[in-house]
Amino acid sequence: MNRALRIGVLELQGDFYEHEAMLQRCGVQPVGVRRLAHLLDDRGEVLVDALVIPGGESTTIGMLLDELGMLEPVRQLVRPPHALPVLGTCAGCILLAREVKSEPQLKRIGCMDIEVQRNAYGSQVDSFECHVRSEQFADGEPLRAVHIRAPAITRLLQPESVRVLAAIEGRPVIVQQGNLLACTFHPELTTDTRVHQHFVAMVRARTRKAMPKST
Ligand SMILES: NC(=O)CC[C@H](N)C(=O)O
């Protein structure tokens, strides 16, 4: 059986629209997530196969998640046994990070074993684009990495379980840990679907595993 994937996109703040357009280009119909009822029904059944946390302002998204009563439920869903796949880009990467340099109080999901530093390259005017070669995305051109007030991944807290899929000058910019995929830049602002396709493949692989065998 091959049912349509339901990939939730957190629509609290940031560039969720661009992620939704990207998922559509990957053949997936996105599901907007603005409150807890979009994630869990009243019997506690999970309504999405995965979640995308967009770029934007991590402090705002974290605060809204908390105020809307979604932070703890999302944290629970992301952890085993449910292990909901999550893609976080830029602010989304910060929200996934277990440690945020100098800002331990920042409200976040905090389930991925990375340390990040917010605004690591400076302010808005120091935003930049570059090209990244990656073995994971080796087909075709290098990835175009749009960094907007981007964070840096400054440390892998569990190097044995966090895979670096792409790095710039030795600094990880795309990392994966089991069901979690984080990217310090914005693939959703380009026309290159490879990072999203990789995420969709992660979600499909997991959904297939979780499905009862049809006879
Ligand atoms: N483009 C982005 O998502 C910027 C992230 C932002 N600087 C933050 O710390 O939340």
mmCIF file of C-alpha atoms and ligand atoms in Angstrom:
data_model
loop_
_atom_site.group_PDB
_atom_site.id
_atom_site.type_symbol
_atom_site.label_atom_id
_atom_site.label_comp_id
_atom_site.label_asym_id
_atom_site.label_seq_id
_atom_site.Cartn_x
_atom_site.Cartn_y
_atom_site.Cartn_z
ATOM 1 C CA MET A 1 0.000 0.000 0.000
ATOM 2 C CA ASN A 2 1.311 3.448 -0.825
ATOM 3 C CA ARG A 3 -0.832 6.062 0.866
ATOM 4 C CA ALA A 4 -0.124 9.772 0.410
ATOM 5 C CA LEU A 5 2.334 11.197 2.907
ATOM 6 C CA ARG A 6 1.148 13.908 5.278
ATOM 7 C CA ILE A 7 4.060 16.210 5.983
ATOM 8 C CA GLY A 8 3.159 18.948 8.446
ATOM 9 C CA VAL A 9 4.719 22.388 8.056
ATOM 10 C CA LEU A 10 4.783 24.573 11.156
ATOM 11 C CA GLU A 11 2.976 27.768 10.169
ATOM 12 C CA LEU A 12 3.604 29.950 13.229
ATOM 13 C CA GLN A 13 6.193 32.309 11.722
ATOM 14 C CA GLY A 14 8.865 32.318 9.047
ATOM 15 C CA ASP A 15 9.115 31.009 5.487
ATOM 16 C CA PHE A 16 6.658 28.109 5.770
ATOM 17 C CA TYR A 17 5.044 28.964 2.438
ATOM 18 C CA GLU A 18 8.332 28.286 0.585
ATOM 19 C CA HIS A 19 8.681 24.895 2.317
ATOM 20 C CA GLU A 20 5.141 24.012 1.280
ATOM 21 C CA ALA A 21 5.864 24.948 -2.324
ATOM 22 C CA MET A 22 9.032 22.826 -2.192
ATOM 23 C CA LEU A 23 7.183 19.792 -0.800
ATOM 24 C CA GLN A 24 4.610 20.158 -3.560
ATOM 25 C CA ARG A 25 7.435 20.123 -6.095
ATOM 26 C CA CYS A 26 8.567 16.851 -4.459
ATOM 27 C CA GLY A 27 5.067 15.418 -5.021
ATOM 28 C CA VAL A 28 3.902 15.742 -1.401
ATOM 29 C CA GLN A 29 0.829 17.673 -0.276
ATOM 30 C CA PRO A 30 1.870 19.645 2.834
ATOM 31 C CA VAL A 31 -0.375 20.019 5.878
ATOM 32 C CA GLY A 32 -0.322 23.387 7.700
ATOM 33 C CA VAL A 33 0.273 23.072 11.451
ATOM 34 C CA ARG A 34 -0.844 26.078 13.493
ATOM 35 C CA ARG A 35 -2.145 24.404 16.622
ATOM 36 C CA LEU A 36 -1.938 21.146 18.522
ATOM 37 C CA ALA A 37 -5.158 19.829 16.960
ATOM 38 C CA HIS A 38 -3.341 19.773 13.594
ATOM 39 C CA LEU A 39 -0.804 17.341 15.054
ATOM 40 C CA LEU A 40 -2.856 15.133 17.377
ATOM 41 C CA ASP A 41 -6.557 14.240 17.325
ATOM 42 C CA ASP A 42 -8.612 14.059 20.515
ATOM 43 C CA ARG A 43 -7.686 10.382 20.987
ATOM 44 C CA GLY A 44 -3.995 11.253 20.799
ATOM 45 C CA GLU A 45 -3.534 9.820 17.277
ATOM 46 C CA VAL A 46 -0.733 11.546 15.373
ATOM 47 C CA LEU A 47 -2.110 13.262 12.272
ATOM 48 C CA VAL A 48 1.141 13.852 10.363
ATOM 49 C CA ASP A 49 3.989 11.609 9.186
ATOM 50 C CA ALA A 50 6.613 14.327 9.681
ATOM 51 C CA LEU A 51 7.099 17.981 10.507
ATOM 52 C CA VAL A 52 9.043 20.815 8.878
ATOM 53 C CA ILE A 53 10.175 23.746 11.013
ATOM 54 C CA PRO A 54 10.938 26.696 8.760
ATOM 55 C CA GLY A 55 13.484 29.450 8.924
ATOM 56 C CA GLY A 56 12.416 32.661 10.600
ATOM 57 C CA GLU A 57 13.036 33.813 14.145
ATOM 58 C CA SER A 58 13.766 30.957 16.524
ATOM 59 C CA THR A 59 12.885 32.962 19.659
ATOM 60 C CA THR A 60 9.436 33.806 18.235
ATOM 61 C CA ILE A 61 8.699 30.293 16.977
ATOM 62 C CA GLY A 62 9.864 28.765 20.292
ATOM 63 C CA MET A 63 7.767 31.199 22.321
ATOM 64 C CA LEU A 64 4.669 30.571 20.179
ATOM 65 C CA LEU A 65 5.131 26.793 20.395
ATOM 66 C CA ASP A 66 5.240 27.149 24.159
ATOM 67 C CA GLU A 67 2.285 29.546 24.420
ATOM 68 C CA LEU A 68 0.146 27.355 22.177
ATOM 69 C CA GLY A 69 0.890 24.311 24.331
ATOM 70 C CA MET A 70 2.711 22.553 21.488
ATOM 71 C CA LEU A 71 6.300 22.526 22.714
ATOM 72 C CA GLU A 72 6.133 19.550 25.057
ATOM 73 C CA PRO A 73 3.863 17.447 22.776
ATOM 74 C CA VAL A 74 6.227 18.045 19.829
ATOM 75 C CA ARG A 75 9.208 17.117 22.032
ATOM 76 C CA GLN A 76 7.473 13.864 22.978
ATOM 77 C CA LEU A 77 6.602 13.054 19.347
ATOM 78 C CA VAL A 78 10.155 13.667 18.167
ATOM 79 C CA ARG A 79 11.645 11.291 20.727
ATOM 80 C CA PRO A 80 11.380 7.523 20.532
ATOM 81 C CA PRO A 81 9.192 5.535 20.448
ATOM 82 C CA HIS A 82 7.260 7.743 18.013
ATOM 83 C CA ALA A 83 10.384 9.367 16.519
ATOM 84 C CA LEU A 84 8.534 11.775 14.229
ATOM 85 C CA PRO A 85 10.841 12.856 11.379
ATOM 86 C CA VAL A 86 11.601 16.583 11.529
ATOM 87 C CA LEU A 87 13.383 18.873 9.074
ATOM 88 C CA GLY A 88 14.555 22.165 10.582
ATOM 89 C CA THR A 89 16.124 24.874 8.445
ATOM 90 C CA CYS A 90 17.988 27.833 9.945
ATOM 91 C CA ALA A 91 15.708 28.920 12.838
ATOM 92 C CA GLY A 92 14.331 25.359 12.641
ATOM 93 C CA CYS A 93 17.867 24.021 13.121
ATOM 94 C CA ILE A 94 18.225 26.195 16.248
ATOM 95 C CA LEU A 95 14.912 24.892 17.595
ATOM 96 C CA LEU A 96 16.133 21.311 17.218
ATOM 97 C CA ALA A 97 19.517 21.883 18.874
ATOM 98 C CA ARG A 98 20.103 20.478 22.332
ATOM 99 C CA GLU A 99 22.456 23.375 23.138
ATOM 100 C CA VAL A 100 22.389 27.009 22.039
ATOM 101 C CA LYS A 101 25.594 28.872 22.852
ATOM 102 C CA SER A 102 25.095 31.681 25.400
ATOM 103 C CA GLU A 103 21.293 31.282 25.249
ATOM 104 C CA PRO A 104 20.403 28.187 27.255
ATOM 105 C CA GLN A 105 16.988 29.697 28.059
ATOM 106 C CA LEU A 106 15.837 29.825 24.419
ATOM 107 C CA LYS A 107 12.578 27.843 24.228
ATOM 108 C CA ARG A 108 13.061 24.961 21.846
ATOM 109 C CA ILE A 109 12.508 21.287 21.112
ATOM 110 C CA GLY A 110 16.166 20.599 21.903
ATOM 111 C CA CYS A 111 16.294 16.923 20.892
ATOM 112 C CA MET A 112 19.203 16.891 18.438
ATOM 113 C CA ASP A 113 22.731 16.362 19.737
ATOM 114 C CA ILE A 114 24.241 19.511 18.276
ATOM 115 C CA GLU A 115 25.366 22.823 19.728
ATOM 116 C CA VAL A 116 24.563 25.910 17.667
ATOM 117 C CA GLN A 117 25.420 29.552 17.802
ATOM 118 C CA ARG A 118 22.737 31.956 16.593
ATOM 119 C CA ASN A 119 23.625 34.697 14.102
ATOM 120 C CA ALA A 120 27.101 33.214 13.845
ATOM 121 C CA TYR A 121 28.047 35.148 10.720
ATOM 122 C CA GLY A 122 26.783 38.549 11.898
ATOM 123 C CA SER A 123 23.634 40.543 11.204
ATOM 124 C CA GLN A 124 21.285 40.705 8.214
ATOM 125 C CA VAL A 125 23.838 42.589 6.079
ATOM 126 C CA ASP A 126 26.318 39.753 6.561
ATOM 127 C CA SER A 127 23.937 37.250 4.985
ATOM 128 C CA PHE A 128 25.585 35.392 2.113
ATOM 129 C CA GLU A 129 25.273 32.672 -0.481
ATOM 130 C CA CYS A 130 27.822 30.035 -1.333
ATOM 131 C CA HIS A 131 27.989 26.622 -2.984
ATOM 132 C CA VAL A 132 28.409 23.410 -1.035
ATOM 133 C CA ARG A 133 29.642 20.105 -2.332
ATOM 134 C CA SER A 134 28.321 17.089 -0.532
ATOM 135 C CA GLU A 135 28.732 13.355 -1.047
ATOM 136 C CA GLN A 136 25.112 12.886 -0.012
ATOM 137 C CA PHE A 137 23.927 15.257 -2.751
ATOM 138 C CA ALA A 138 26.644 14.453 -5.251
ATOM 139 C CA ASP A 139 24.373 14.299 -8.314
ATOM 140 C CA GLY A 140 24.512 17.513 -10.296
ATOM 141 C CA GLU A 141 25.715 20.931 -9.221
ATOM 142 C CA PRO A 142 26.893 21.762 -5.691
ATOM 143 C CA LEU A 143 24.043 22.904 -3.437
ATOM 144 C CA ARG A 144 23.326 26.619 -3.341
ATOM 145 C CA ALA A 145 23.446 27.560 0.340
ATOM 146 C CA VAL A 146 21.496 30.721 1.164
ATOM 147 C CA HIS A 147 22.556 31.868 4.640
ATOM 148 C CA ILE A 148 20.343 34.554 6.214
ATOM 149 C CA ARG A 149 21.424 35.573 9.722
ATOM 150 C CA ALA A 150 22.353 31.937 9.885
ATOM 151 C CA PRO A 151 23.382 29.871 12.863
ATOM 152 C CA ALA A 152 26.526 27.762 12.884
ATOM 153 C CA ILE A 153 26.693 24.215 14.181
ATOM 154 C CA THR A 154 29.607 24.641 16.566
ATOM 155 C CA ARG A 155 29.759 21.158 18.070
ATOM 156 C CA LEU A 156 28.400 17.655 17.594
ATOM 157 C CA LEU A 157 27.474 16.522 21.085
ATOM 158 C CA GLN A 158 27.260 12.837 20.061
ATOM 159 C CA PRO A 159 29.615 12.637 17.083
ATOM 160 C CA GLU A 160 28.980 8.904 16.691
ATOM 161 C CA SER A 161 25.252 9.382 16.095
ATOM 162 C CA VAL A 162 25.151 12.665 14.149
ATOM 163 C CA ARG A 163 26.006 12.365 10.437
ATOM 164 C CA VAL A 164 27.413 15.386 8.668
ATOM 165 C CA LEU A 165 25.836 15.446 5.179
ATOM 166 C CA ALA A 166 27.484 18.690 4.109
ATOM 167 C CA ALA A 167 30.098 21.068 5.516
ATOM 168 C CA ILE A 168 31.596 24.428 4.576
ATOM 169 C CA GLU A 169 35.259 24.803 5.471
ATOM 170 C CA GLY A 170 34.963 21.920 7.903
ATOM 171 C CA ARG A 171 31.862 23.370 9.561
ATOM 172 C CA PRO A 172 28.751 21.162 9.356
ATOM 173 C CA VAL A 173 25.813 22.797 7.558
ATOM 174 C CA ILE A 174 23.516 19.801 7.052
ATOM 175 C CA VAL A 175 23.349 17.127 9.755
ATOM 176 C CA GLN A 176 21.185 14.092 10.338
ATOM 177 C CA GLN A 177 20.580 12.170 13.523
ATOM 178 C CA GLY A 178 18.133 9.323 13.020
ATOM 179 C CA ASN A 179 14.762 10.944 12.320
ATOM 180 C CA LEU A 180 16.090 14.512 12.543
ATOM 181 C CA LEU A 181 17.518 16.559 9.665
ATOM 182 C CA ALA A 182 18.860 20.064 10.262
ATOM 183 C CA CYS A 183 20.265 22.591 7.850
ATOM 184 C CA THR A 184 21.795 25.959 8.768
ATOM 185 C CA PHE A 185 20.766 27.509 5.431
ATOM 186 C CA HIS A 186 17.580 27.756 3.355
ATOM 187 C CA PRO A 187 17.216 25.127 0.616
ATOM 188 C CA GLU A 188 13.529 26.162 0.422
ATOM 189 C CA LEU A 189 14.570 29.516 -1.060
ATOM 190 C CA THR A 190 16.170 27.872 -4.091
ATOM 191 C CA THR A 191 14.798 25.720 -6.895
ATOM 192 C CA ASP A 192 16.948 22.756 -5.833
ATOM 193 C CA THR A 193 14.719 20.089 -4.297
ATOM 194 C CA ARG A 194 17.460 17.650 -3.212
ATOM 195 C CA VAL A 195 17.431 18.360 0.532
ATOM 196 C CA HIS A 196 13.629 18.102 0.660
ATOM 197 C CA GLN A 197 13.715 14.969 -1.483
ATOM 198 C CA HIS A 198 16.158 13.430 0.982
ATOM 199 C CA PHE A 199 13.760 14.297 3.823
ATOM 200 C CA VAL A 200 10.772 12.875 1.953
ATOM 201 C CA ALA A 201 12.764 9.656 1.407
ATOM 202 C CA MET A 202 13.512 9.501 5.170
ATOM 203 C CA VAL A 203 9.803 9.925 5.906
ATOM 204 C CA ARG A 204 8.771 7.320 3.327
ATOM 205 C CA ALA A 205 11.275 4.783 4.662
ATOM 206 C CA ARG A 206 9.964 5.228 8.184
ATOM 207 C CA THR A 207 6.299 5.217 7.182
ATOM 208 C CA ARG A 208 6.811 1.996 5.214
ATOM 209 C CA LYS A 209 8.416 0.379 8.260
ATOM 210 C CA ALA A 210 5.575 1.474 10.535
ATOM 211 C CA MET A 211 2.820 0.238 8.207
ATOM 212 C CA PRO A 212 1.291 -3.167 8.883
ATOM 213 C CA LYS A 213 2.032 -5.602 6.046
ATOM 214 C CA SER A 214 -0.897 -5.851 3.662
ATOM 215 C CA THR A 215 -1.880 -9.361 2.658
HETATM 216 N N1 LIG B 1 17.015 32.795 8.552
HETATM 217 C C1 LIG B 1 16.793 32.390 9.768
HETATM 218 O O1 LIG B 1 16.029 31.468 10.038
HETATM 219 C C2 LIG B 1 17.469 33.222 10.801
HETATM 220 C C3 LIG B 1 17.509 32.603 12.173
HETATM 221 C C4 LIG B 1 17.550 33.710 13.221
HETATM 222 N N2 LIG B 1 18.770 34.470 13.160
HETATM 223 C C5 LIG B 1 17.372 33.098 14.605
HETATM 224 O O2 LIG B 1 18.280 33.134 15.392
HETATM 225 O O3 LIG B 1 16.337 32.601 14.887
#
